[in-house]
């Protein structure tokens, strides 16, 4: 679990060791907090982040639905590039994760 500015995310997909927490924190922008998912892809040593919505989210246009991830990767990312997908944790799931961590810590 990664928390930035009181918004927590969990890595739900990672290809070719694409996730680097330090780089994610450095590139993260507050505007990304509105999205349900963030996709990070690497090209030429640079991490690029793009937000996507859950398919049922009313704010989602066709191109910003997470179901279009495969098309995004094919069209906008370098072939075979390392990438990752993080999902924003809902409040209930976040509370459960924090509870589990406190049990493990205690």
Short mmCIF file of C-alpha atoms in Angstrom, two decimals, residues 1 4 7 10 16 25 39 45-47 49-51 55 57-58 61 65 67 70 82 87 91-93 96 99:
data_model
loop_
_atom_site.label_atom_id
_atom_site.label_comp_id
_atom_site.label_asym_id
_atom_site.label_seq_id
_atom_site.Cartn_x
_atom_site.Cartn_y
_atom_site.Cartn_z
CA UNK A 1 0.00 0.00 0.00
CA UNK A 4 0.28 10.07 -0.83
CA UNK A 7 -4.92 8.93 -0.75
CA UNK A 10 -2.43 -0.71 -4.04
CA UNK A 16 8.74 -6.15 -16.06
CA UNK A 25 6.00 9.52 -5.42
CA UNK A 39 -1.05 3.63 -14.90
CA UNK A 45 14.20 6.30 -18.48
CA UNK A 46 11.18 8.50 -17.71
CA UNK A 47 8.07 7.49 -15.78
CA UNK A 49 1.56 8.57 -15.19
CA UNK A 50 -1.97 8.56 -16.58
CA UNK A 51 -5.26 8.34 -14.72
CA UNK A 55 -15.80 1.57 -16.04
CA UNK A 57 -17.73 5.77 -12.93
CA UNK A 58 -19.98 8.43 -14.45
CA UNK A 61 -15.17 9.03 -21.06
CA UNK A 65 -12.10 3.80 -18.71
CA UNK A 67 -11.13 -1.35 -19.73
CA UNK A 70 -4.72 -2.55 -23.40
CA UNK A 82 7.73 -1.84 -18.05
CA UNK A 87 -5.86 1.24 -7.74
CA UNK A 91 -12.34 3.90 2.63
CA UNK A 92 -13.63 0.53 3.90
CA UNK A 93 -10.79 -1.42 2.29
CA UNK A 96 -9.30 -3.01 6.85
CA UNK A 99 -6.44 -2.67 10.92
#
